Amino acid sequence: MASTAGAFFAGKSWPERIWLAFRAAAESVERTPAFAHVAFVEAYAVGPRGIQRVEDSRVAFTIFLQEGYRWQTSSSPPSRLALEAIITAIFEIFYLQARSSAEPKTSGLVAHFAHLSLTPFIGAAAANEFIDGQLATHDAA
């Protein structure tokens, strides 16, 4: 979470912060697959402390999404429950990746995570444009 939060706060705009946070989380899962397995798959077997860590991480990511309310372009903003659903879906994907492979490949999912997170606030077209720019920048580097 520390590297993810650090990445989030390094971005200039909220969409960039979302991108950087999910990129850091995905890279962390790939760099430390054993830790990712414990964090996402075995956490509930650890007991209350493990469960609390997972819940704390979900809350932190939900807080990252809340800045989106300042960026929203629609007249009907997503509910707080929608934010929880977005993060729960993303955490489930991390869980499935960590569970299915000793070397999960999550970096390729960053664009999907960003799309899930940005679209309710800035719309699909703007989210796609932003993501295309990030992918073009990444591919050029």
PDB file of C-alpha atoms in Angstrom, residues 3-140:
ATOM      1  CA  SER A   3       4.230   2.154  -2.824  1.00  0.00           C
ATOM      2  CA  THR A   4       0.732   2.453  -4.262  1.00  0.00           C
ATOM      3  CA  ALA A   5      -0.081   5.530  -2.184  1.00  0.00           C
ATOM      4  CA  GLY A   6       3.290   7.055  -3.061  1.00  0.00           C
ATOM      5  CA  ALA A   7       2.574   6.505  -6.759  1.00  0.00           C
ATOM      6  CA  PHE A   8      -0.918   7.962  -6.403  1.00  0.00           C
ATOM      7  CA  PHE A   9       0.333  11.188  -4.869  1.00  0.00           C
ATOM      8  CA  ALA A  10       3.092  11.537  -7.495  1.00  0.00           C
ATOM      9  CA  GLY A  11       0.603  12.157 -10.300  1.00  0.00           C
ATOM     10  CA  LYS A  12      -0.299  15.614 -11.551  1.00  0.00           C
ATOM     11  CA  SER A  13      -3.967  15.013 -12.352  1.00  0.00           C
ATOM     12  CA  TRP A  14      -6.467  12.669 -10.760  1.00  0.00           C
ATOM     13  CA  PRO A  15      -6.673  10.375 -13.808  1.00  0.00           C
ATOM     14  CA  GLU A  16      -2.879  10.163 -13.821  1.00  0.00           C
ATOM     15  CA  ARG A  17      -2.858   9.428 -10.076  1.00  0.00           C
ATOM     16  CA  ILE A  18      -5.340   6.584 -10.605  1.00  0.00           C
ATOM     17  CA  TRP A  19      -3.184   5.206 -13.424  1.00  0.00           C
ATOM     18  CA  LEU A  20       0.007   5.407 -11.370  1.00  0.00           C
ATOM     19  CA  ALA A  21      -1.594   3.814  -8.300  1.00  0.00           C
ATOM     20  CA  PHE A  22      -2.911   0.815 -10.218  1.00  0.00           C
ATOM     21  CA  ARG A  23       0.353   0.474 -12.138  1.00  0.00           C
ATOM     22  CA  ALA A  24       2.267   0.408  -8.837  1.00  0.00           C
ATOM     23  CA  ALA A  25      -0.140  -2.158  -7.362  1.00  0.00           C
ATOM     24  CA  ALA A  26       0.061  -4.371 -10.465  1.00  0.00           C
ATOM     25  CA  GLU A  27       3.850  -4.185 -10.564  1.00  0.00           C
ATOM     26  CA  SER A  28       4.026  -4.992  -6.863  1.00  0.00           C
ATOM     27  CA  VAL A  29       1.931  -8.119  -7.391  1.00  0.00           C
ATOM     28  CA  GLU A  30       4.274  -9.220 -10.178  1.00  0.00           C
ATOM     29  CA  ARG A  31       7.464  -8.428  -8.212  1.00  0.00           C
ATOM     30  CA  THR A  32       6.320 -10.190  -5.046  1.00  0.00           C
ATOM     31  CA  PRO A  33       4.016 -13.018  -6.114  1.00  0.00           C
ATOM     32  CA  ALA A  34       4.345 -14.897  -2.812  1.00  0.00           C
ATOM     33  CA  PHE A  35       3.329 -11.793  -0.887  1.00  0.00           C
ATOM     34  CA  ALA A  36       0.465 -11.191  -3.337  1.00  0.00           C
ATOM     35  CA  HIS A  37      -0.728 -14.756  -2.787  1.00  0.00           C
ATOM     36  CA  VAL A  38      -0.734 -14.269   0.984  1.00  0.00           C
ATOM     37  CA  ALA A  39      -2.310 -10.811   0.720  1.00  0.00           C
ATOM     38  CA  PHE A  40      -5.105 -11.714  -1.677  1.00  0.00           C
ATOM     39  CA  VAL A  41      -5.643 -15.461  -1.362  1.00  0.00           C
ATOM     40  CA  GLU A  42      -4.614 -16.446   2.145  1.00  0.00           C
ATOM     41  CA  ALA A  43      -5.566 -13.251   4.016  1.00  0.00           C
ATOM     42  CA  TYR A  44      -8.884 -14.623   5.198  1.00  0.00           C
ATOM     43  CA  ALA A  45      -7.224 -17.772   6.527  1.00  0.00           C
ATOM     44  CA  VAL A  46      -4.869 -15.653   8.634  1.00  0.00           C
ATOM     45  CA  GLY A  47      -7.791 -14.427  10.687  1.00  0.00           C
ATOM     46  CA  PRO A  48      -9.046 -11.030  11.825  1.00  0.00           C
ATOM     47  CA  ARG A  49      -5.730  -9.193  11.322  1.00  0.00           C
ATOM     48  CA  GLY A  50      -5.397 -10.451   7.759  1.00  0.00           C
ATOM     49  CA  ILE A  51      -8.976  -9.584   6.976  1.00  0.00           C
ATOM     50  CA  GLN A  52      -8.486  -6.101   8.433  1.00  0.00           C
ATOM     51  CA  ARG A  53      -5.477  -5.497   6.152  1.00  0.00           C
ATOM     52  CA  VAL A  54      -7.520  -6.398   3.091  1.00  0.00           C
ATOM     53  CA  GLU A  55     -10.362  -4.141   4.213  1.00  0.00           C
ATOM     54  CA  ASP A  56      -7.949  -1.277   4.970  1.00  0.00           C
ATOM     55  CA  SER A  57      -6.498  -1.584   1.475  1.00  0.00           C
ATOM     56  CA  ARG A  58      -9.954  -1.511  -0.092  1.00  0.00           C
ATOM     57  CA  VAL A  59     -10.839   1.595   1.889  1.00  0.00           C
ATOM     58  CA  ALA A  60      -7.618   3.293   0.790  1.00  0.00           C
ATOM     59  CA  PHE A  61      -8.338   2.598  -2.868  1.00  0.00           C
ATOM     60  CA  THR A  62     -11.900   3.826  -2.420  1.00  0.00           C
ATOM     61  CA  ILE A  63     -10.497   7.074  -1.024  1.00  0.00           C
ATOM     62  CA  PHE A  64      -8.354   7.401  -4.162  1.00  0.00           C
ATOM     63  CA  LEU A  65     -11.542   7.221  -6.238  1.00  0.00           C
ATOM     64  CA  GLN A  66     -13.341   9.897  -4.250  1.00  0.00           C
ATOM     65  CA  GLU A  67     -11.338  12.679  -5.868  1.00  0.00           C
ATOM     66  CA  GLY A  68     -13.223  11.738  -9.015  1.00  0.00           C
ATOM     67  CA  TYR A  69     -16.238  13.636  -7.717  1.00  0.00           C
ATOM     68  CA  ARG A  70     -14.303  16.843  -8.495  1.00  0.00           C
ATOM     69  CA  TRP A  71     -13.674  15.616 -12.032  1.00  0.00           C
ATOM     70  CA  GLN A  72     -17.131  14.307 -12.827  1.00  0.00           C
ATOM     71  CA  THR A  73     -18.766  15.424 -16.034  1.00  0.00           C
ATOM     72  CA  SER A  74     -22.213  13.882 -15.600  1.00  0.00           C
ATOM     73  CA  SER A  75     -25.086  15.245 -13.581  1.00  0.00           C
ATOM     74  CA  SER A  76     -25.530  11.954 -11.739  1.00  0.00           C
ATOM     75  CA  PRO A  77     -22.357  11.007  -9.884  1.00  0.00           C
ATOM     76  CA  PRO A  78     -21.641   7.412  -8.946  1.00  0.00           C
ATOM     77  CA  SER A  79     -22.777   6.390  -5.498  1.00  0.00           C
ATOM     78  CA  ARG A  80     -20.362   5.494  -2.707  1.00  0.00           C
ATOM     79  CA  LEU A  81     -21.569   1.921  -3.124  1.00  0.00           C
ATOM     80  CA  ALA A  82     -20.486   2.083  -6.786  1.00  0.00           C
ATOM     81  CA  LEU A  83     -16.973   3.046  -5.657  1.00  0.00           C
ATOM     82  CA  GLU A  84     -16.878   0.055  -3.319  1.00  0.00           C
ATOM     83  CA  ALA A  85     -18.068  -2.168  -6.176  1.00  0.00           C
ATOM     84  CA  ILE A  86     -15.306  -0.895  -8.482  1.00  0.00           C
ATOM     85  CA  ILE A  87     -12.588  -1.571  -5.930  1.00  0.00           C
ATOM     86  CA  THR A  88     -14.082  -4.926  -4.963  1.00  0.00           C
ATOM     87  CA  ALA A  89     -14.076  -5.984  -8.626  1.00  0.00           C
ATOM     88  CA  ILE A  90     -10.442  -4.907  -9.054  1.00  0.00           C
ATOM     89  CA  PHE A  91      -9.381  -6.683  -5.863  1.00  0.00           C
ATOM     90  CA  GLU A  92     -11.197  -9.801  -7.084  1.00  0.00           C
ATOM     91  CA  ILE A  93      -9.160  -9.671 -10.296  1.00  0.00           C
ATOM     92  CA  PHE A  94      -5.943  -9.399  -8.265  1.00  0.00           C
ATOM     93  CA  TYR A  95      -7.176 -12.325  -6.151  1.00  0.00           C
ATOM     94  CA  LEU A  96      -7.901 -14.472  -9.208  1.00  0.00           C
ATOM     95  CA  GLN A  97      -4.524 -13.657 -10.734  1.00  0.00           C
ATOM     96  CA  ALA A  98      -2.654 -14.421  -7.496  1.00  0.00           C
ATOM     97  CA  ARG A  99      -4.610 -17.646  -7.039  1.00  0.00           C
ATOM     98  CA  SER A 100      -4.216 -18.927 -10.577  1.00  0.00           C
ATOM     99  CA  SER A 101      -0.475 -18.519 -11.038  1.00  0.00           C
ATOM    100  CA  ALA A 102       2.758 -18.516  -9.074  1.00  0.00           C
ATOM    101  CA  GLU A 103       3.756 -15.638 -11.363  1.00  0.00           C
ATOM    102  CA  PRO A 104       0.639 -13.512 -11.847  1.00  0.00           C
ATOM    103  CA  LYS A 105       0.626 -11.138 -14.798  1.00  0.00           C
ATOM    104  CA  THR A 106      -1.219  -8.021 -13.698  1.00  0.00           C
ATOM    105  CA  SER A 107       0.617  -5.149 -15.423  1.00  0.00           C
ATOM    106  CA  GLY A 108      -1.443  -5.718 -18.549  1.00  0.00           C
ATOM    107  CA  LEU A 109      -4.603  -5.073 -16.542  1.00  0.00           C
ATOM    108  CA  VAL A 110      -3.810  -1.477 -15.551  1.00  0.00           C
ATOM    109  CA  ALA A 111      -5.781  -0.018 -18.471  1.00  0.00           C
ATOM    110  CA  HIS A 112      -8.824  -2.071 -17.458  1.00  0.00           C
ATOM    111  CA  PHE A 113      -8.521  -0.977 -13.827  1.00  0.00           C
ATOM    112  CA  ALA A 114      -8.201   2.651 -14.916  1.00  0.00           C
ATOM    113  CA  HIS A 115     -11.215   2.361 -17.205  1.00  0.00           C
ATOM    114  CA  LEU A 116     -13.350   0.886 -14.437  1.00  0.00           C
ATOM    115  CA  SER A 117     -12.284   3.698 -12.106  1.00  0.00           C
ATOM    116  CA  LEU A 118     -12.388   6.710 -14.416  1.00  0.00           C
ATOM    117  CA  THR A 119     -15.460   6.076 -16.577  1.00  0.00           C
ATOM    118  CA  PRO A 120     -18.136   6.722 -13.923  1.00  0.00           C
ATOM    119  CA  PHE A 121     -16.648  10.171 -13.359  1.00  0.00           C
ATOM    120  CA  ILE A 122     -15.323  11.450 -16.688  1.00  0.00           C
ATOM    121  CA  GLY A 123     -17.213   9.268 -19.163  1.00  0.00           C
ATOM    122  CA  ALA A 124     -16.076   6.465 -21.420  1.00  0.00           C
ATOM    123  CA  ALA A 125     -14.750   8.678 -24.236  1.00  0.00           C
ATOM    124  CA  ALA A 126     -12.533  10.763 -21.944  1.00  0.00           C
ATOM    125  CA  ALA A 127     -11.374   7.654 -20.065  1.00  0.00           C
ATOM    126  CA  ASN A 128     -10.463   5.943 -23.342  1.00  0.00           C
ATOM    127  CA  GLU A 129      -8.603   9.031 -24.568  1.00  0.00           C
ATOM    128  CA  PHE A 130      -6.634   9.265 -21.327  1.00  0.00           C
ATOM    129  CA  ILE A 131      -5.804   5.535 -21.319  1.00  0.00           C
ATOM    130  CA  ASP A 132      -4.768   5.622 -24.985  1.00  0.00           C
ATOM    131  CA  GLY A 133      -2.394   8.470 -24.119  1.00  0.00           C
ATOM    132  CA  GLN A 134      -0.914   6.534 -21.214  1.00  0.00           C
ATOM    133  CA  LEU A 135      -0.455   3.425 -23.334  1.00  0.00           C
ATOM    134  CA  ALA A 136       1.147   5.438 -26.151  1.00  0.00           C
ATOM    135  CA  THR A 137       3.529   7.080 -23.659  1.00  0.00           C
ATOM    136  CA  HIS A 138       4.373   3.708 -22.093  1.00  0.00           C
ATOM    137  CA  ASP A 139       4.903   2.057 -25.483  1.00  0.00           C
ATOM    138  CA  ALA A 140       7.152   4.921 -26.611  1.00  0.00           C
TER     139      ALA A 140
END
